[in-house]
Short mmCIF file of C-alpha atoms in Angstrom, two decimals:
data_model
loop_
_atom_site.label_atom_id
_atom_site.label_comp_id
_atom_site.label_asym_id
_atom_site.label_seq_id
_atom_site.Cartn_x
_atom_site.Cartn_y
_atom_site.Cartn_z
CA UNK A 287 151.38 -22.07 223.17
CA UNK A 288 148.20 -20.06 223.06
CA UNK A 289 144.61 -21.27 223.49
CA UNK A 290 141.86 -19.41 221.05
CA UNK A 291 138.28 -19.81 221.67
CA UNK A 292 135.61 -19.47 218.88
CA UNK A 293 138.18 -18.76 216.38
CA UNK A 294 139.19 -15.41 218.54
CA UNK A 295 142.90 -14.53 217.90
CA UNK A 296 145.00 -15.23 220.93
CA UNK A 297 146.52 -12.70 222.96
CA UNK A 298 149.86 -12.86 224.83
CA UNK A 299 149.10 -12.16 228.34
CA UNK A 300 152.23 -12.31 230.68
CA UNK A 301 152.16 -14.76 233.32
CA UNK A 302 150.79 -17.35 231.70
CA UNK A 303 147.25 -16.22 230.96
CA UNK A 304 145.24 -18.99 229.10
CA UNK A 305 147.58 -21.75 227.85
CA UNK A 306 150.83 -20.14 229.22
CA UNK A 307 149.97 -19.14 233.02
CA UNK A 308 151.90 -18.47 236.15
CA UNK A 309 153.84 -21.60 237.53
CA UNK A 310 153.83 -21.29 241.19
CA UNK A 311 152.30 -24.13 242.88
CA UNK A 312 151.99 -22.84 246.77
CA UNK A 313 148.97 -20.76 246.25
CA UNK A 314 150.42 -19.09 249.80
CA UNK A 315 153.41 -17.19 248.14
CA UNK A 316 152.82 -13.79 248.10
CA UNK A 317 152.22 -12.30 244.50
CA UNK A 318 155.46 -11.10 243.14
CA UNK A 319 156.16 -7.37 242.31
CA UNK A 320 155.77 -6.39 238.56
CA UNK A 321 159.32 -5.15 237.56
CA UNK A 322 159.72 -4.43 233.59
CA UNK A 323 162.51 -6.48 231.91
CA UNK A 324 165.31 -4.71 231.82
CA UNK A 325 167.13 -3.58 228.79
CA UNK A 326 169.94 -5.85 228.82
CA UNK A 327 167.57 -8.85 229.48
CA UNK A 328 165.36 -8.06 226.30
CA UNK A 329 168.50 -8.06 224.50
CA UNK A 330 169.54 -11.51 225.77
CA UNK A 331 166.21 -13.03 224.82
CA UNK A 332 166.28 -10.88 221.28
CA UNK A 333 169.20 -12.93 221.13
CA UNK A 334 167.77 -15.80 221.78
CA UNK A 335 165.12 -14.92 218.73
CA UNK A 336 162.24 -14.14 220.92
CA UNK A 337 160.59 -10.36 221.19
CA UNK A 338 156.95 -11.52 222.55
CA UNK A 339 156.24 -10.16 225.59
CA UNK A 340 157.99 -11.15 228.52
CA UNK A 341 158.17 -11.03 232.27
CA UNK A 342 160.11 -11.88 235.58
CA UNK A 343 158.90 -15.07 237.26
CA UNK A 344 160.56 -17.23 240.00
CA UNK A 345 159.98 -20.89 238.43
CA UNK A 346 159.24 -23.23 241.20
CA UNK A 347 159.99 -26.98 240.92
CA UNK A 348 159.09 -30.47 242.90
CA UNK A 349 161.91 -30.50 244.51
CA UNK A 350 161.35 -27.11 246.07
CA UNK A 351 164.04 -25.54 244.36
CA UNK A 352 163.56 -22.03 242.47
CA UNK A 353 164.79 -20.02 239.69
CA UNK A 354 164.95 -17.10 238.77
CA UNK A 355 163.77 -16.40 234.69
CA UNK A 356 162.19 -14.23 232.39
CA UNK A 357 159.26 -15.94 230.62
CA UNK A 358 157.98 -15.01 226.95
CA UNK A 359 154.74 -16.81 226.20
CA UNK A 360 155.61 -20.44 226.98
CA UNK A 361 159.44 -20.27 226.54
CA UNK A 362 161.39 -20.10 229.70
CA UNK A 363 165.03 -18.72 230.20
CA UNK A 364 166.83 -18.72 233.26
CA UNK A 365 168.26 -15.50 233.98
CA UNK A 366 172.01 -16.99 234.97
CA UNK A 367 171.69 -18.94 231.75
CA UNK A 368 170.59 -16.05 229.42
CA UNK A 369 173.18 -13.63 231.02
CA UNK A 370 175.89 -16.23 230.00
CA UNK A 371 174.69 -16.07 226.52
CA UNK A 372 173.62 -19.71 226.94
CA UNK A 373 170.07 -19.37 224.76
CA UNK A 374 172.13 -16.89 221.69
CA UNK A 375 171.40 -18.39 218.44
CA UNK A 376 173.35 -17.93 215.44
CA UNK A 377 172.26 -16.24 211.82
CA UNK A 378 171.03 -18.84 209.68
CA UNK A 379 172.04 -17.49 205.90
CA UNK A 380 169.00 -18.99 204.34
CA UNK A 381 165.98 -19.06 206.32
CA UNK A 382 164.14 -22.49 205.81
CA UNK A 383 159.80 -25.23 211.49
CA UNK A 384 162.48 -23.32 213.47
CA UNK A 385 164.72 -24.53 216.46
CA UNK A 386 167.01 -22.83 218.81
CA UNK A 387 170.94 -23.29 219.00
CA UNK A 388 170.11 -25.24 222.25
CA UNK A 389 169.72 -29.18 221.21
CA UNK A 390 170.27 -32.32 222.79
CA UNK A 391 173.63 -34.15 222.60
CA UNK A 392 173.94 -37.46 221.26
CA UNK A 393 174.74 -39.16 224.33
CA UNK A 394 171.90 -37.86 225.97
CA UNK A 395 169.25 -38.84 223.37
CA UNK A 396 167.35 -42.16 225.58
CA UNK A 397 165.21 -39.86 227.63
CA UNK A 398 163.75 -41.46 230.52
CA UNK A 399 160.50 -39.12 231.05
CA UNK A 400 158.13 -39.40 234.18
CA UNK A 401 154.51 -38.90 234.52
CA UNK A 402 154.33 -37.54 237.92
CA UNK A 403 151.59 -38.79 240.36
CA UNK A 404 152.33 -37.49 243.37
CA UNK A 405 149.78 -35.48 245.61
CA UNK A 406 150.66 -32.36 244.73
CA UNK A 407 151.10 -32.50 241.20
CA UNK A 408 149.93 -35.48 239.78
CA UNK A 409 148.45 -35.33 236.22
CA UNK A 410 144.68 -35.98 235.48
CA UNK A 411 144.03 -39.24 233.63
CA UNK A 412 143.26 -37.15 230.42
CA UNK A 413 146.64 -35.78 230.96
CA UNK A 414 148.56 -39.56 231.82
CA UNK A 415 146.43 -40.27 228.15
CA UNK A 416 148.10 -37.05 226.30
CA UNK A 417 151.26 -38.02 227.65
CA UNK A 418 151.31 -41.59 226.09
CA UNK A 419 150.06 -40.62 222.81
CA UNK A 420 152.63 -37.96 222.98
CA UNK A 421 155.52 -39.94 223.75
CA UNK A 422 154.56 -42.61 221.40
CA UNK A 423 154.18 -39.75 218.55
CA UNK A 424 157.77 -39.27 218.99
CA UNK A 425 159.13 -43.20 219.11
CA UNK A 426 157.96 -43.72 215.76
CA UNK A 427 159.55 -41.52 214.37
CA UNK A 428 162.48 -42.15 212.45
CA UNK A 429 164.97 -40.63 214.78
CA UNK A 430 167.74 -41.14 217.37
CA UNK A 431 165.73 -40.04 220.17
CA UNK A 432 164.13 -42.55 222.42
CA UNK A 433 161.62 -41.83 225.06
CA UNK A 434 161.27 -44.08 227.84
CA UNK A 435 158.36 -43.53 229.83
CA UNK A 436 157.09 -44.47 233.37
CA UNK A 437 154.70 -43.02 236.01
CA UNK A 438 155.42 -42.20 239.33
CA UNK A 439 157.03 -39.98 241.85
CA UNK A 440 160.84 -40.37 241.11
CA UNK A 441 161.25 -36.67 239.45
CA UNK A 442 165.24 -36.72 240.32
CA UNK A 443 165.79 -39.62 238.49
CA UNK A 444 164.22 -38.51 235.22
CA UNK A 445 165.45 -36.61 232.58
CA UNK A 446 162.41 -35.22 231.79
CA UNK A 447 159.19 -35.02 234.23
CA UNK A 448 155.70 -33.75 233.21
CA UNK A 449 153.46 -32.64 235.90
CA UNK A 450 150.28 -30.90 236.60
CA UNK A 451 150.76 -27.09 238.21
CA UNK A 452 147.64 -26.91 239.20
CA UNK A 453 146.66 -23.42 237.57
CA UNK A 454 143.79 -22.18 235.61
CA UNK A 455 143.76 -22.02 231.78
CA UNK A 456 144.83 -24.90 229.18
CA UNK A 457 148.13 -25.31 228.07
CA UNK A 458 151.64 -25.25 229.57
CA UNK A 459 155.28 -24.09 229.48
CA UNK A 460 159.04 -25.74 228.86
CA UNK A 461 162.37 -24.85 229.16
CA UNK A 462 164.62 -25.15 226.23
CA UNK A 463 167.66 -27.37 226.71
CA UNK A 464 170.70 -26.93 228.31
CA UNK A 465 174.27 -28.42 228.34
CA UNK A 466 173.44 -31.06 225.60
CA UNK A 467 170.04 -32.24 227.73
CA UNK A 468 166.91 -31.94 227.36
CA UNK A 469 164.91 -29.07 229.42
CA UNK A 470 163.55 -31.20 232.28
CA UNK A 471 160.80 -29.93 234.14
CA UNK A 472 157.40 -29.58 231.64
CA UNK A 473 154.12 -28.06 233.75
CA UNK A 474 150.75 -28.41 232.25
CA UNK A 475 148.12 -26.18 233.28
CA UNK A 476 145.07 -28.21 235.35
CA UNK A 477 142.43 -26.69 232.99
CA UNK A 478 144.21 -28.57 230.00
CA UNK A 479 142.64 -31.76 231.45
CA UNK A 480 139.05 -31.01 230.63
CA UNK A 481 139.74 -28.80 227.48
CA UNK A 482 138.28 -29.78 224.65
CA UNK A 483 135.47 -31.80 225.14
CA UNK A 484 135.13 -35.32 223.65
CA UNK A 485 138.56 -33.83 221.96
CA UNK A 486 140.27 -33.74 225.50
CA UNK A 487 142.65 -36.70 225.32
CA UNK A 488 143.97 -35.19 221.58
CA UNK A 489 143.83 -32.04 222.92
CA UNK A 490 146.61 -33.22 225.86
CA UNK A 491 148.52 -35.59 223.67
CA UNK A 492 148.99 -31.98 221.70
CA UNK A 493 149.73 -29.81 224.49
CA UNK A 494 152.05 -32.12 225.99
CA UNK A 495 154.14 -32.63 222.55
CA UNK A 496 154.47 -29.45 221.98
CA UNK A 497 155.91 -28.98 225.46
CA UNK A 498 157.91 -31.52 224.77
CA UNK A 499 159.58 -30.52 221.56
CA UNK A 500 160.11 -26.99 223.31
CA UNK A 501 162.19 -29.48 225.48
CA UNK A 502 164.06 -31.16 223.17
CA UNK A 503 164.92 -27.13 221.42
CA UNK A 504 162.14 -26.63 218.96
CA UNK A 505 160.95 -22.74 218.75
CA UNK A 506 157.50 -21.92 217.47
CA UNK A 507 156.86 -22.82 213.77
CA UNK A 508 154.83 -19.61 213.09
CA UNK A 509 157.61 -17.11 215.46
CA UNK A 510 156.03 -14.47 213.41
CA UNK A 511 152.66 -14.99 215.24
CA UNK A 512 150.79 -14.75 211.92
CA UNK A 513 148.27 -17.57 213.37
CA UNK A 514 147.50 -16.01 216.57
CA UNK A 515 148.09 -12.53 215.77
CA UNK A 516 150.24 -11.47 218.65
CA UNK A 517 153.64 -10.17 218.59
CA UNK A 518 156.61 -11.21 216.69
CA UNK A 519 159.11 -13.59 218.45
CA UNK A 520 161.75 -12.62 216.60
CA UNK A 521 162.88 -13.65 212.41
CA UNK A 522 166.46 -15.56 211.21
CA UNK A 523 168.33 -12.11 211.42
CA UNK A 524 168.35 -12.43 215.28
CA UNK A 525 168.90 -16.41 215.51
CA UNK A 526 165.58 -18.18 214.42
CA UNK A 527 167.43 -21.28 213.18
CA UNK A 528 164.96 -22.72 210.03
CA UNK A 529 165.13 -26.18 209.30
CA UNK A 530 166.22 -27.26 206.07
CA UNK A 531 163.25 -28.87 204.19
CA UNK A 532 160.68 -27.54 205.77
CA UNK A 533 158.48 -24.02 205.09
CA UNK A 534 160.72 -20.81 205.93
CA UNK A 535 158.98 -17.91 207.36
CA UNK A 536 160.07 -15.38 204.44
CA UNK A 537 158.86 -17.44 201.80
CA UNK A 538 154.97 -17.71 204.06
CA UNK A 539 152.21 -16.49 201.80
CA UNK A 540 148.55 -15.86 203.22
CA UNK A 541 148.15 -19.96 202.58
CA UNK A 542 152.16 -20.97 203.11
CA UNK A 543 152.15 -21.44 207.07
CA UNK A 544 152.37 -25.74 208.30
CA UNK A 545 148.97 -24.67 209.97
CA UNK A 546 148.99 -28.53 211.46
CA UNK A 547 152.08 -28.00 213.27
CA UNK A 548 152.24 -29.69 216.51
CA UNK A 549 154.57 -26.49 217.25
CA UNK A 550 152.15 -23.83 216.38
CA UNK A 551 152.02 -21.27 219.16
CA UNK A 552 148.47 -21.32 219.54
CA UNK A 553 145.32 -24.42 219.71
CA UNK A 554 141.52 -24.11 219.58
CA UNK A 555 140.76 -27.56 220.79
CA UNK A 556 140.37 -28.93 217.33
CA UNK A 557 143.55 -30.62 217.44
CA UNK A 558 144.45 -33.96 216.47
CA UNK A 559 147.73 -34.25 218.78
CA UNK A 560 149.51 -35.47 215.48
CA UNK A 561 152.69 -34.00 213.72
CA UNK A 562 152.47 -32.65 210.58
CA UNK A 563 154.48 -34.13 207.84
CA UNK A 564 157.23 -30.68 208.11
CA UNK A 565 157.31 -31.80 212.05
CA UNK A 566 158.52 -34.98 210.70
CA UNK A 567 160.83 -33.43 208.18
CA UNK A 568 162.26 -31.18 210.96
CA UNK A 569 162.59 -34.03 213.67
CA UNK A 570 164.25 -36.27 211.49
CA UNK A 571 166.87 -33.58 210.39
CA UNK A 572 167.93 -32.96 213.76
CA UNK A 573 167.70 -35.95 215.63
#
C-alpha cells in the first residue's frame, strides 16, 4: 500500500519508502548490500502475478528469527517458498477484486489476531483503535472468517500479529497465506500512527484492514496500478485471479475502477477505512 500527498501519484520505491518501509527493527543492523533480483526469482514473482519493482530483504520477526525474502511493494515472498512454487497462481479464463492462489483453509478460519503491546514494537493508541475497527469490519461480513482480537505480547500463540515496526512513513507490510494459514506477521510503519490529521483513526483502520486483506489472500484491486501510476503488478495472463461478481481489469474504463476498495494500492489520508460493496462481495465469495 502506498500513500499519496496532495494528490501526487505514488511511486514504487524498493525497501518500503512511504508505506512500504524497510522492515528491520534493530537500528544497529548494517544495511544490506543491494543485489539485483535474479531472473529466476523475477520469474517466480511473475508467476505470482506481480511485476512491481522488487528487492531482496531480510525480514526480521518479533521472536528474533529472520527469513530471506523478496519484497515487491507491500507484498512479501519468502525465497524458499517462492522457489518451491508456493506462490504461483493459476490462470483464470474469465477475468472478473483479485486474490492469490493462497487462501486460508476451512479448518483455520477462526483467527486469533494479536495487537502487540511489547516495549520494542507496541502499537500506538491510534493503531490500536484502527486495528479494533478493522477487525470489527471483517467480523461484520457474512463470511466464515472469525477474528478474535486480543492485545498483549504472546505472539507465539497468535495466528496473526499486528505490530509497530518503528519505521518512518505511513503504511505497512504483510505476507500472503501459506499452508492454509493466514500470513502471520503484519508490520505497521510508525508514521501511520499520526498520518491523516483528524482522520488518523480511519487511516489506521484502512491501512491495517488492507494488510489483513493481504494476509487472508487478497491482491491489490488496481493490480495494474491505474490509480497510483506505478508499475503493473501483472495481469490475468500471469495469474491474477479475479473474483466473480467484482469488476475485472479488462473491463475497467476511466471511471470503472472500484476506487473505494480497501485493497487499492495507495492512500492519501482521506480514507474512511470501510469496505467497498465489491470488497464485501469478494470476501463473501471466497470465505
